[in-house]
Amino acid sequence: MTDKKKDSTHQENQEWIDSLTWIIKNKSTKRAEELLHILQEEAKKHNIAIPEPLITPYQNTVSKDMEEEYPGDLELEEKILSYIRWNAMAMVVKANKADPGIGGHISTYASIAQLWEVGFHHFFKIGENEVADQVYFQGHASPGIYARAYLEGRLTKKNLEDFRHEIQSEKGLSSYPHPHLMPDFWSNPTVSMGLGAIQAIYRARFNKYLYNRELIDEDTSKVWAFIGDGEMDEVEARGAINIASRDNLNNLIFVIDCNLQRLDGPVRGNAKIIQELEGLFKGADWNVIKLLWGKEWDKLIEKDSSGKLRKKLNELPDGQLQKYAFSDGEFLRKDLFESDEDLKKLVEDYSDEELKNFKRGGHDSEKIYNAYKVAVETKDKPTIILAQTIKGYGQGSAGEASNVSHKTKEFDKNQLKEFRDFFKVPVSDEDLEKIPFINPDKDSEELKYLQEKRKDLGGYLPKRKDKSSTIKAPDSKIFEDFLKGSEEDEVATTMVMVQILGKLMKDENLGELIVPIIPDESRTFGMESLFRQAGIYAPQGQKYDPVDEESLLYYKEAKNGAILEEGITESGCMAEFIAAGTTYLTHGINTIPFYFFYSMFGFQRTGDLMWAAADAGAKGFLLGGIAGRTSIPGEGLQHQDGQSHLYALAFPNLRAYDPAFAYELAVIVEEGIKKMYIDKEDVFYYVTIGNDTYPMPKMPAEVDREAILNGLYKFKKSKSRKRKRKAHLFGSGAIMKEVTEAAQILEEEFDVGTDIWSITSYKALYDNAIDTARNNRLKAQANKEQTYIEQQLEGEKGSFVAASDYVKALPESLATYFPDELISLGTDGFGRSDNRKALRGFFEVNAAHIAYAALYGLVKQEQISLEELKKAAKKLKIDPQKINPRTA
């Protein structure tokens, strides 16, 4: 290209730039966006490739000329924050001086403090009917929340002194946000990393669901999630971001505390985590706001006419940015600016100390305010704010930007002095080593300001309160129909559950409160009958003609649909379950979630979220479908669940049931609604259901409902009471069918009187047994109180065999409470692909093995001879050389 052509091209380029600049200055940035869009569309018509960068330069999204004046008193807010910072630090340091190794975190709050305080002063609101913004606070920074509540007068000095000493003191504070431990304070458990992010997304979505179903009059609250940048590596933190943009969740704001550090080092030492996250979220169609530099950097970037500073900041890896935060101003000058004369001139008027004190954007209240304001005013999509901060900000030699910052628990005198002087904390040299908790006078400007700001926003946060009223019980006729049995009709408990759900959704007392949740495969569970009745929730309605629209059970999506069919995401469904199950706390509405899933993909796959549900006080029904190791024919190892009821034992406020019959299921669901929503007990339910069909018996007249709920009752007595040889067979869920067949074999072919017992809940029996044993032990009772099992089996003799579709550890956990040795049959081992008959034979839980086990028990009691047992083995086709399913 000739020089003349170069000059012409350069002039033409400059004219385009000048034109765009004129539009921005004299019209608006929105008008500039419109024109660029028009040009892009025109270019596409001519097959001109349009670059679509997802990553913008490493600078603030909200430019200086877009900023509004800060509405608060910055000087007072800084003073207030200095008190909070000091007290948060003091909590951890004092706790570890008194009790070395008790733990706690200082540097995370030091990093995020300003981001929270701007929110507390100007954004986190409580609206009408006490519906507050739902804020998911970053768990490791909890001392900062406690320190603020201390200034507010909600916590005492004693509370702060007893941080992480909940057992030793009734005033003790929990390590992290745990609603179960501090039920009037915390709302959302977040410290299991990544779970806060996915819970926030589905909380925001459920709030829209409530509005679209007209369960709330308006949806004005915001959902804020404060998340560490290292935490964003968790699958749960990233996995549902498309849901937020797809549903236009403009009520959702992520604030990522980008201090560029994990727990042990840089998040992306050789790259840039902020740029990575920008690309990820912009690609998912979120509104991305980068909050990188404070006002001091703004001035430099504005002076950077050569563009060299922008270029260098774009290229710097995070590891070097961490190094700048860790080092002094002299190093920053040499490494960043002195390599180029133009860059060197930019900072020639600044001292090294001034350079060191240049703030990152997440430590500049005015920048934070303007980023938040843009976020809350965004109308059509969720927002993520990528706020650059420094881990351990202000801690100096006690861990600022250090790789050991996360684990710092102790400060020496010099470090305390550095911290005090940096934040201008009013603590004297004489008191420094005492690390006192400090609080301004009640009549001080600082406390008046703090209280007024929270009053203007509606009250204190975090705060948790049950705002719901007691619901009216559903019509008892709904459940009575299922007590009558099915006569000769073969029915599966899954079918029964769907029928119960359909009837509940029509109930005038609570029908609109029912929230069916399913990952996918509604038809597998027979839920297509609910499609037309209730509709599948779709915030934009149904914009297409479904291929099965001529069918009675067509796939009906609707804006006010009740069914949450979330796609193949068990984690998302559990987050939705938590949102629905805690709406009595957030909105005062008793929504009742029924979450259907393959039981294998419940506790095993999303156990951490289930634990979060337990902590959060979520209510509702978890329905483990096609439950048991041998109950899902053909699918094989990955899909077969033989352990969920064992996992369930660990959840203190969970009630777990494995019903075999329709009447058992009806009794359990009716009682569950009563316990959770009428009696308002802090429990939730796990109920396993199957797809194996068989005639459902009528509820025996002598069966007590309480016995079903307590976990054990005699389902059927032996036909003959005169037989000397006696067996007791205990079955549950999917294997009850085999147990009843085994009883028939024993009665008719081996002359053994056999009673059949139904164990509806191993967990109920286990909880009762260990609690009773503990009570007897602590009270040193000579006349021991009996466990429920002992009460039910008192005076019973014979062999005792328990068979379930779960690992043998489940019945073995109760063996000590039986009158005689309990023989446990279960499904230990990997699954296989085959039909039910073959699977139950393989795992030795079929009728033949159950009957044989009972006979073996009688041999050990010398009720029958070994010779008889050998003949029985041959008759029942029991192979002693058979492969061991546990190790196969």
PDB file of N, CA, C and O in Angstrom, residues 555-615:
ATOM      1  N   TYR A 555     -48.194 -32.268  25.510  1.00  0.00           N
ATOM      2  CA  TYR A 555     -47.146 -31.546  26.249  1.00  0.00           C
ATOM      3  C   TYR A 555     -47.522 -30.068  26.306  1.00  0.00           C
ATOM      4  O   TYR A 555     -47.236 -29.281  25.391  1.00  0.00           O
ATOM      5  N   LYS A 556     -48.150 -29.680  27.394  1.00  0.00           N
ATOM      6  CA  LYS A 556     -48.695 -28.322  27.516  1.00  0.00           C
ATOM      7  C   LYS A 556     -47.788 -27.450  28.376  1.00  0.00           C
ATOM      8  O   LYS A 556     -47.651 -27.667  29.575  1.00  0.00           O
ATOM      9  N   GLU A 557     -47.173 -26.459  27.751  1.00  0.00           N
ATOM     10  CA  GLU A 557     -46.407 -25.462  28.492  1.00  0.00           C
ATOM     11  C   GLU A 557     -47.272 -24.223  28.682  1.00  0.00           C
ATOM     12  O   GLU A 557     -48.053 -23.853  27.806  1.00  0.00           O
ATOM     13  N   ALA A 558     -47.111 -23.567  29.830  1.00  0.00           N
ATOM     14  CA  ALA A 558     -47.938 -22.400  30.117  1.00  0.00           C
ATOM     15  C   ALA A 558     -47.222 -21.466  31.083  1.00  0.00           C
ATOM     16  O   ALA A 558     -46.452 -21.907  31.938  1.00  0.00           O
ATOM     17  N   LYS A 559     -47.513 -20.186  30.924  1.00  0.00           N
ATOM     18  CA  LYS A 559     -46.887 -19.183  31.789  1.00  0.00           C
ATOM     19  C   LYS A 559     -47.255 -19.407  33.247  1.00  0.00           C
ATOM     20  O   LYS A 559     -46.467 -19.148  34.158  1.00  0.00           O
ATOM     21  N   ASN A 560     -48.469 -19.892  33.478  1.00  0.00           N
ATOM     22  CA  ASN A 560     -48.918 -20.160  34.850  1.00  0.00           C
ATOM     23  C   ASN A 560     -48.893 -21.652  35.168  1.00  0.00           C
ATOM     24  O   ASN A 560     -49.577 -22.111  36.074  1.00  0.00           O
ATOM     25  N   GLY A 561     -48.106 -22.412  34.411  1.00  0.00           N
ATOM     26  CA  GLY A 561     -48.010 -23.849  34.655  1.00  0.00           C
ATOM     27  C   GLY A 561     -47.467 -24.154  36.040  1.00  0.00           C
ATOM     28  O   GLY A 561     -46.641 -23.403  36.584  1.00  0.00           O
ATOM     29  N   ALA A 562     -47.914 -25.258  36.603  1.00  0.00           N
ATOM     30  CA  ALA A 562     -47.508 -25.619  37.969  1.00  0.00           C
ATOM     31  C   ALA A 562     -46.313 -26.552  38.002  1.00  0.00           C
ATOM     32  O   ALA A 562     -45.523 -26.523  38.950  1.00  0.00           O
ATOM     33  N   ILE A 563     -46.156 -27.395  36.965  1.00  0.00           N
ATOM     34  CA  ILE A 563     -45.089 -28.407  36.965  1.00  0.00           C
ATOM     35  C   ILE A 563     -43.763 -27.766  36.587  1.00  0.00           C
ATOM     36  O   ILE A 563     -43.659 -27.065  35.572  1.00  0.00           O
ATOM     37  N   LEU A 564     -42.753 -27.995  37.398  1.00  0.00           N
ATOM     38  CA  LEU A 564     -41.409 -27.518  37.090  1.00  0.00           C
ATOM     39  C   LEU A 564     -40.622 -28.688  36.506  1.00  0.00           C
ATOM     40  O   LEU A 564     -40.065 -29.498  37.237  1.00  0.00           O
ATOM     41  N   GLU A 565     -40.645 -28.798  35.186  1.00  0.00           N
ATOM     42  CA  GLU A 565     -39.871 -29.849  34.530  1.00  0.00           C
ATOM     43  C   GLU A 565     -38.569 -29.205  34.074  1.00  0.00           C
ATOM     44  O   GLU A 565     -38.508 -28.527  33.054  1.00  0.00           O
ATOM     45  N   GLU A 566     -37.521 -29.396  34.854  1.00  0.00           N
ATOM     46  CA  GLU A 566     -36.324 -28.574  34.757  1.00  0.00           C
ATOM     47  C   GLU A 566     -35.298 -29.035  33.725  1.00  0.00           C
ATOM     48  O   GLU A 566     -34.251 -28.419  33.592  1.00  0.00           O
ATOM     49  N   GLY A 567     -35.575 -30.097  33.014  1.00  0.00           N
ATOM     50  CA  GLY A 567     -34.539 -30.655  32.148  1.00  0.00           C
ATOM     51  C   GLY A 567     -33.668 -31.598  32.962  1.00  0.00           C
ATOM     52  O   GLY A 567     -33.897 -31.818  34.152  1.00  0.00           O
ATOM     53  N   ILE A 568     -32.661 -32.141  32.340  1.00  0.00           N
ATOM     54  CA  ILE A 568     -31.878 -33.182  33.004  1.00  0.00           C
ATOM     55  C   ILE A 568     -30.862 -32.524  33.932  1.00  0.00           C
ATOM     56  O   ILE A 568     -29.682 -32.367  33.594  1.00  0.00           O
ATOM     57  N   THR A 569     -31.325 -32.107  35.082  1.00  0.00           N
ATOM     58  CA  THR A 569     -30.470 -31.458  36.077  1.00  0.00           C
ATOM     59  C   THR A 569     -30.983 -31.740  37.474  1.00  0.00           C
ATOM     60  O   THR A 569     -31.846 -31.031  37.985  1.00  0.00           O
ATOM     61  N   GLU A 570     -30.471 -32.788  38.084  1.00  0.00           N
ATOM     62  CA  GLU A 570     -30.872 -33.088  39.459  1.00  0.00           C
ATOM     63  C   GLU A 570     -30.438 -31.984  40.419  1.00  0.00           C
ATOM     64  O   GLU A 570     -31.149 -31.665  41.368  1.00  0.00           O
ATOM     65  N   SER A 571     -29.272 -31.388  40.161  1.00  0.00           N
ATOM     66  CA  SER A 571     -28.815 -30.289  41.024  1.00  0.00           C
ATOM     67  C   SER A 571     -29.765 -29.109  40.929  1.00  0.00           C
ATOM     68  O   SER A 571     -30.110 -28.489  41.937  1.00  0.00           O
ATOM     69  N   GLY A 572     -30.190 -28.799  39.699  1.00  0.00           N
ATOM     70  CA  GLY A 572     -31.148 -27.706  39.530  1.00  0.00           C
ATOM     71  C   GLY A 572     -32.461 -27.987  40.215  1.00  0.00           C
ATOM     72  O   GLY A 572     -33.059 -27.108  40.838  1.00  0.00           O
ATOM     73  N   CYS A 573     -32.918 -29.232  40.113  1.00  0.00           N
ATOM     74  CA  CYS A 573     -34.184 -29.599  40.765  1.00  0.00           C
ATOM     75  C   CYS A 573     -34.078 -29.506  42.280  1.00  0.00           C
ATOM     76  O   CYS A 573     -35.026 -29.091  42.953  1.00  0.00           O
ATOM     77  N   MET A 574     -32.924 -29.906  42.827  1.00  0.00           N
ATOM     78  CA  MET A 574     -32.760 -29.800  44.277  1.00  0.00           C
ATOM     79  C   MET A 574     -32.725 -28.332  44.701  1.00  0.00           C
ATOM     80  O   MET A 574     -33.270 -27.957  45.750  1.00  0.00           O
ATOM     81  N   ALA A 575     -32.088 -27.484  43.898  1.00  0.00           N
ATOM     82  CA  ALA A 575     -32.080 -26.056  44.208  1.00  0.00           C
ATOM     83  C   ALA A 575     -33.497 -25.493  44.143  1.00  0.00           C
ATOM     84  O   ALA A 575     -33.887 -24.659  44.956  1.00  0.00           O
ATOM     85  N   GLU A 576     -34.285 -25.980  43.171  1.00  0.00           N
ATOM     86  CA  GLU A 576     -35.689 -25.560  43.069  1.00  0.00           C
ATOM     87  C   GLU A 576     -36.484 -26.075  44.261  1.00  0.00           C
ATOM     88  O   GLU A 576     -37.347 -25.377  44.798  1.00  0.00           O
ATOM     89  N   PHE A 577     -36.195 -27.304  44.682  1.00  0.00           N
ATOM     90  CA  PHE A 577     -36.864 -27.864  45.859  1.00  0.00           C
ATOM     91  C   PHE A 577     -36.587 -26.995  47.089  1.00  0.00           C
ATOM     92  O   PHE A 577     -37.490 -26.713  47.890  1.00  0.00           O
ATOM     93  N   ILE A 578     -35.347 -26.568  47.251  1.00  0.00           N
ATOM     94  CA  ILE A 578     -34.996 -25.723  48.396  1.00  0.00           C
ATOM     95  C   ILE A 578     -35.748 -24.398  48.320  1.00  0.00           C
ATOM     96  O   ILE A 578     -36.279 -23.909  49.316  1.00  0.00           O
ATOM     97  N   ALA A 579     -35.802 -23.817  47.117  1.00  0.00           N
ATOM     98  CA  ALA A 579     -36.523 -22.546  46.942  1.00  0.00           C
ATOM     99  C   ALA A 579     -37.998 -22.710  47.301  1.00  0.00           C
ATOM    100  O   ALA A 579     -38.562 -21.926  48.072  1.00  0.00           O
ATOM    101  N   ALA A 580     -38.622 -23.756  46.744  1.00  0.00           N
ATOM    102  CA  ALA A 580     -40.046 -23.990  47.019  1.00  0.00           C
ATOM    103  C   ALA A 580     -40.273 -24.359  48.482  1.00  0.00           C
ATOM    104  O   ALA A 580     -41.248 -23.931  49.108  1.00  0.00           O
ATOM    105  N   GLY A 581     -39.351 -25.142  49.028  1.00  0.00           N
ATOM    106  CA  GLY A 581     -39.512 -25.625  50.400  1.00  0.00           C
ATOM    107  C   GLY A 581     -39.228 -24.596  51.465  1.00  0.00           C
ATOM    108  O   GLY A 581     -39.504 -24.833  52.645  1.00  0.00           O
ATOM    109  N   THR A 582     -38.667 -23.435  51.085  1.00  0.00           N
ATOM    110  CA  THR A 582     -38.399 -22.369  52.067  1.00  0.00           C
ATOM    111  C   THR A 582     -39.158 -21.091  51.749  1.00  0.00           C
ATOM    112  O   THR A 582     -38.884 -20.045  52.328  1.00  0.00           O
ATOM    113  N   THR A 583     -40.127 -21.166  50.858  1.00  0.00           N
ATOM    114  CA  THR A 583     -40.905 -19.979  50.515  1.00  0.00           C
ATOM    115  C   THR A 583     -41.777 -19.529  51.689  1.00  0.00           C
ATOM    116  O   THR A 583     -42.190 -18.378  51.762  1.00  0.00           O
ATOM    117  N   TYR A 584     -42.026 -20.428  52.613  1.00  0.00           N
ATOM    118  CA  TYR A 584     -42.736 -20.015  53.841  1.00  0.00           C
ATOM    119  C   TYR A 584     -41.909 -19.007  54.627  1.00  0.00           C
ATOM    120  O   TYR A 584     -42.446 -18.191  55.391  1.00  0.00           O
ATOM    121  N   LEU A 585     -40.597 -19.009  54.431  1.00  0.00           N
ATOM    122  CA  LEU A 585     -39.708 -18.060  55.099  1.00  0.00           C
ATOM    123  C   LEU A 585     -39.509 -16.790  54.285  1.00  0.00           C
ATOM    124  O   LEU A 585     -39.486 -15.691  54.837  1.00  0.00           O
ATOM    125  N   THR A 586     -39.359 -16.924  52.977  1.00  0.00           N
ATOM    126  CA  THR A 586     -39.070 -15.748  52.153  1.00  0.00           C
ATOM    127  C   THR A 586     -40.319 -14.934  51.828  1.00  0.00           C
ATOM    128  O   THR A 586     -40.269 -13.704  51.798  1.00  0.00           O
ATOM    129  N   HIS A 587     -41.431 -15.610  51.574  1.00  0.00           N
ATOM    130  CA  HIS A 587     -42.645 -14.920  51.144  1.00  0.00           C
ATOM    131  C   HIS A 587     -43.863 -15.204  52.017  1.00  0.00           C
ATOM    132  O   HIS A 587     -44.938 -14.657  51.761  1.00  0.00           O
ATOM    133  N   GLY A 588     -43.703 -16.078  53.007  1.00  0.00           N
ATOM    134  CA  GLY A 588     -44.845 -16.398  53.860  1.00  0.00           C
ATOM    135  C   GLY A 588     -45.870 -17.272  53.174  1.00  0.00           C
ATOM    136  O   GLY A 588     -47.059 -17.232  53.528  1.00  0.00           O
ATOM    137  N   ILE A 589     -45.443 -18.068  52.191  1.00  0.00           N
ATOM    138  CA  ILE A 589     -46.357 -18.928  51.437  1.00  0.00           C
ATOM    139  C   ILE A 589     -45.913 -20.379  51.585  1.00  0.00           C
ATOM    140  O   ILE A 589     -44.751 -20.711  51.355  1.00  0.00           O
ATOM    141  N   ASN A 590     -46.847 -21.239  51.926  1.00  0.00           N
ATOM    142  CA  ASN A 590     -46.533 -22.658  52.166  1.00  0.00           C
ATOM    143  C   ASN A 590     -46.572 -23.472  50.878  1.00  0.00           C
ATOM    144  O   ASN A 590     -47.382 -24.403  50.737  1.00  0.00           O
ATOM    145  N   THR A 591     -45.723 -23.148  49.923  1.00  0.00           N
ATOM    146  CA  THR A 591     -45.672 -24.008  48.737  1.00  0.00           C
ATOM    147  C   THR A 591     -45.141 -25.386  49.148  1.00  0.00           C
ATOM    148  O   THR A 591     -44.244 -25.498  49.983  1.00  0.00           O
ATOM    149  N   ILE A 592     -45.720 -26.419  48.536  1.00  0.00           N
ATOM    150  CA  ILE A 592     -45.421 -27.799  48.921  1.00  0.00           C
ATOM    151  C   ILE A 592     -44.782 -28.526  47.740  1.00  0.00           C
ATOM    152  O   ILE A 592     -45.467 -28.984  46.824  1.00  0.00           O
ATOM    153  N   PRO A 593     -43.458 -28.640  47.712  1.00  0.00           N
ATOM    154  CA  PRO A 593     -42.805 -29.305  46.584  1.00  0.00           C
ATOM    155  C   PRO A 593     -42.874 -30.823  46.674  1.00  0.00           C
ATOM    156  O   PRO A 593     -42.710 -31.403  47.751  1.00  0.00           O
ATOM    157  N   PHE A 594     -43.114 -31.459  45.535  1.00  0.00           N
ATOM    158  CA  PHE A 594     -43.020 -32.909  45.372  1.00  0.00           C
ATOM    159  C   PHE A 594     -41.995 -33.138  44.260  1.00  0.00           C
ATOM    160  O   PHE A 594     -42.304 -32.933  43.083  1.00  0.00           O
ATOM    161  N   TYR A 595     -40.800 -33.530  44.634  1.00  0.00           N
ATOM    162  CA  TYR A 595     -39.722 -33.692  43.662  1.00  0.00           C
ATOM    163  C   TYR A 595     -39.534 -35.166  43.334  1.00  0.00           C
ATOM    164  O   TYR A 595     -39.145 -35.960  44.173  1.00  0.00           O
ATOM    165  N   PHE A 596     -39.843 -35.551  42.073  1.00  0.00           N
ATOM    166  CA  PHE A 596     -39.722 -36.926  41.591  1.00  0.00           C
ATOM    167  C   PHE A 596     -38.367 -37.110  40.901  1.00  0.00           C
ATOM    168  O   PHE A 596     -37.985 -36.302  40.046  1.00  0.00           O
ATOM    169  N   PHE A 597     -37.661 -38.188  41.233  1.00  0.00           N
ATOM    170  CA  PHE A 597     -36.378 -38.453  40.586  1.00  0.00           C
ATOM    171  C   PHE A 597     -36.054 -39.939  40.697  1.00  0.00           C
ATOM    172  O   PHE A 597     -36.579 -40.636  41.556  1.00  0.00           O
ATOM    173  N   TYR A 598     -35.181 -40.410  39.822  1.00  0.00           N
ATOM    174  CA  TYR A 598     -34.628 -41.750  40.006  1.00  0.00           C
ATOM    175  C   TYR A 598     -33.906 -41.758  41.353  1.00  0.00           C
ATOM    176  O   TYR A 598     -33.022 -40.933  41.593  1.00  0.00           O
ATOM    177  N   SER A 599     -34.232 -42.696  42.219  1.00  0.00           N
ATOM    178  CA  SER A 599     -33.681 -42.649  43.579  1.00  0.00           C
ATOM    179  C   SER A 599     -32.161 -42.712  43.587  1.00  0.00           C
ATOM    180  O   SER A 599     -31.514 -42.177  44.489  1.00  0.00           O
ATOM    181  N   MET A 600     -31.554 -43.336  42.574  1.00  0.00           N
ATOM    182  CA  MET A 600     -30.096 -43.411  42.506  1.00  0.00           C
ATOM    183  C   MET A 600     -29.475 -42.021  42.391  1.00  0.00           C
ATOM    184  O   MET A 600     -28.358 -41.781  42.844  1.00  0.00           O
ATOM    185  N   PHE A 601     -30.220 -41.088  41.771  1.00  0.00           N
ATOM    186  CA  PHE A 601     -29.658 -39.766  41.509  1.00  0.00           C
ATOM    187  C   PHE A 601     -30.157 -38.725  42.511  1.00  0.00           C
ATOM    188  O   PHE A 601     -30.239 -37.535  42.211  1.00  0.00           O
ATOM    189  N   GLY A 602     -30.466 -39.200  43.703  1.00  0.00           N
ATOM    190  CA  GLY A 602     -30.863 -38.294  44.770  1.00  0.00           C
ATOM    191  C   GLY A 602     -29.724 -38.058  45.728  1.00  0.00           C
ATOM    192  O   GLY A 602     -28.843 -37.234  45.487  1.00  0.00           O
ATOM    193  N   PHE A 603     -29.701 -38.813  46.823  1.00  0.00           N
ATOM    194  CA  PHE A 603     -28.670 -38.623  47.843  1.00  0.00           C
ATOM    195  C   PHE A 603     -27.266 -38.846  47.280  1.00  0.00           C
ATOM    196  O   PHE A 603     -26.329 -38.151  47.656  1.00  0.00           O
ATOM    197  N   GLN A 604     -27.136 -39.798  46.374  1.00  0.00           N
ATOM    198  CA  GLN A 604     -25.801 -40.095  45.859  1.00  0.00           C
ATOM    199  C   GLN A 604     -25.280 -38.966  44.991  1.00  0.00           C
ATOM    200  O   GLN A 604     -24.112 -38.607  45.051  1.00  0.00           O
ATOM    201  N   ARG A 605     -26.163 -38.375  44.197  1.00  0.00           N
ATOM    202  CA  ARG A 605     -25.708 -37.375  43.235  1.00  0.00           C
ATOM    203  C   ARG A 605     -25.764 -35.952  43.785  1.00  0.00           C
ATOM    204  O   ARG A 605     -24.916 -35.115  43.461  1.00  0.00           O
ATOM    205  N   THR A 606     -26.749 -35.650  44.585  1.00  0.00           N
ATOM    206  CA  THR A 606     -26.932 -34.266  45.056  1.00  0.00           C
ATOM    207  C   THR A 606     -27.043 -34.215  46.574  1.00  0.00           C
ATOM    208  O   THR A 606     -27.768 -33.395  47.126  1.00  0.00           O
ATOM    209  N   GLY A 607     -26.307 -35.095  47.243  1.00  0.00           N
ATOM    210  CA  GLY A 607     -26.397 -35.169  48.700  1.00  0.00           C
ATOM    211  C   GLY A 607     -26.041 -33.880  49.398  1.00  0.00           C
ATOM    212  O   GLY A 607     -26.618 -33.544  50.447  1.00  0.00           O
ATOM    213  N   ASP A 608     -25.094 -33.117  48.845  1.00  0.00           N
ATOM    214  CA  ASP A 608     -24.697 -31.865  49.480  1.00  0.00           C
ATOM    215  C   ASP A 608     -25.835 -30.856  49.441  1.00  0.00           C
ATOM    216  O   ASP A 608     -26.065 -30.103  50.398  1.00  0.00           O
ATOM    217  N   LEU A 609     -26.573 -30.818  48.348  1.00  0.00           N
ATOM    218  CA  LEU A 609     -27.728 -29.934  48.259  1.00  0.00           C
ATOM    219  C   LEU A 609     -28.853 -30.402  49.176  1.00  0.00           C
ATOM    220  O   LEU A 609     -29.599 -29.592  49.726  1.00  0.00           O
ATOM    221  N   MET A 610     -28.978 -31.719  49.358  1.00  0.00           N
ATOM    222  CA  MET A 610     -29.973 -32.220  50.300  1.00  0.00           C
ATOM    223  C   MET A 610     -29.604 -31.825  51.728  1.00  0.00           C
ATOM    224  O   MET A 610     -30.469 -31.519  52.548  1.00  0.00           O
ATOM    225  N   TRP A 611     -28.300 -31.837  52.015  1.00  0.00           N
ATOM    226  CA  TRP A 611     -27.852 -31.390  53.337  1.00  0.00           C
ATOM    227  C   TRP A 611     -28.148 -29.898  53.499  1.00  0.00           C
ATOM    228  O   TRP A 611     -28.554 -29.442  54.575  1.00  0.00           O
ATOM    229  N   ALA A 612     -27.952 -29.116  52.437  1.00  0.00           N
ATOM    230  CA  ALA A 612     -28.284 -27.692  52.475  1.00  0.00           C
ATOM    231  C   ALA A 612     -29.783 -27.494  52.706  1.00  0.00           C
ATOM    232  O   ALA A 612     -30.192 -26.589  53.433  1.00  0.00           O
ATOM    233  N   ALA A 613     -30.591 -28.355  52.093  1.00  0.00           N
ATOM    234  CA  ALA A 613     -32.044 -28.287  52.304  1.00  0.00           C
ATOM    235  C   ALA A 613     -32.378 -28.524  53.771  1.00  0.00           C
ATOM    236  O   ALA A 613     -33.225 -27.831  54.353  1.00  0.00           O
ATOM    237  N   ALA A 614     -31.707 -29.513  54.371  1.00  0.00           N
ATOM    238  CA  ALA A 614     -31.928 -29.810  55.787  1.00  0.00           C
ATOM    239  C   ALA A 614     -31.536 -28.615  56.652  1.00  0.00           C
ATOM    240  O   ALA A 614     -32.246 -28.244  57.600  1.00  0.00           O
ATOM    241  N   ASP A 615     -30.403 -28.006  56.345  1.00  0.00           N
ATOM    242  CA  ASP A 615     -29.907 -26.846  57.090  1.00  0.00           C
ATOM    243  C   ASP A 615     -30.847 -25.652  56.928  1.00  0.00           C
ATOM    244  O   ASP A 615     -31.160 -24.944  57.887  1.00  0.00           O
TER     245      ASP A 615
END
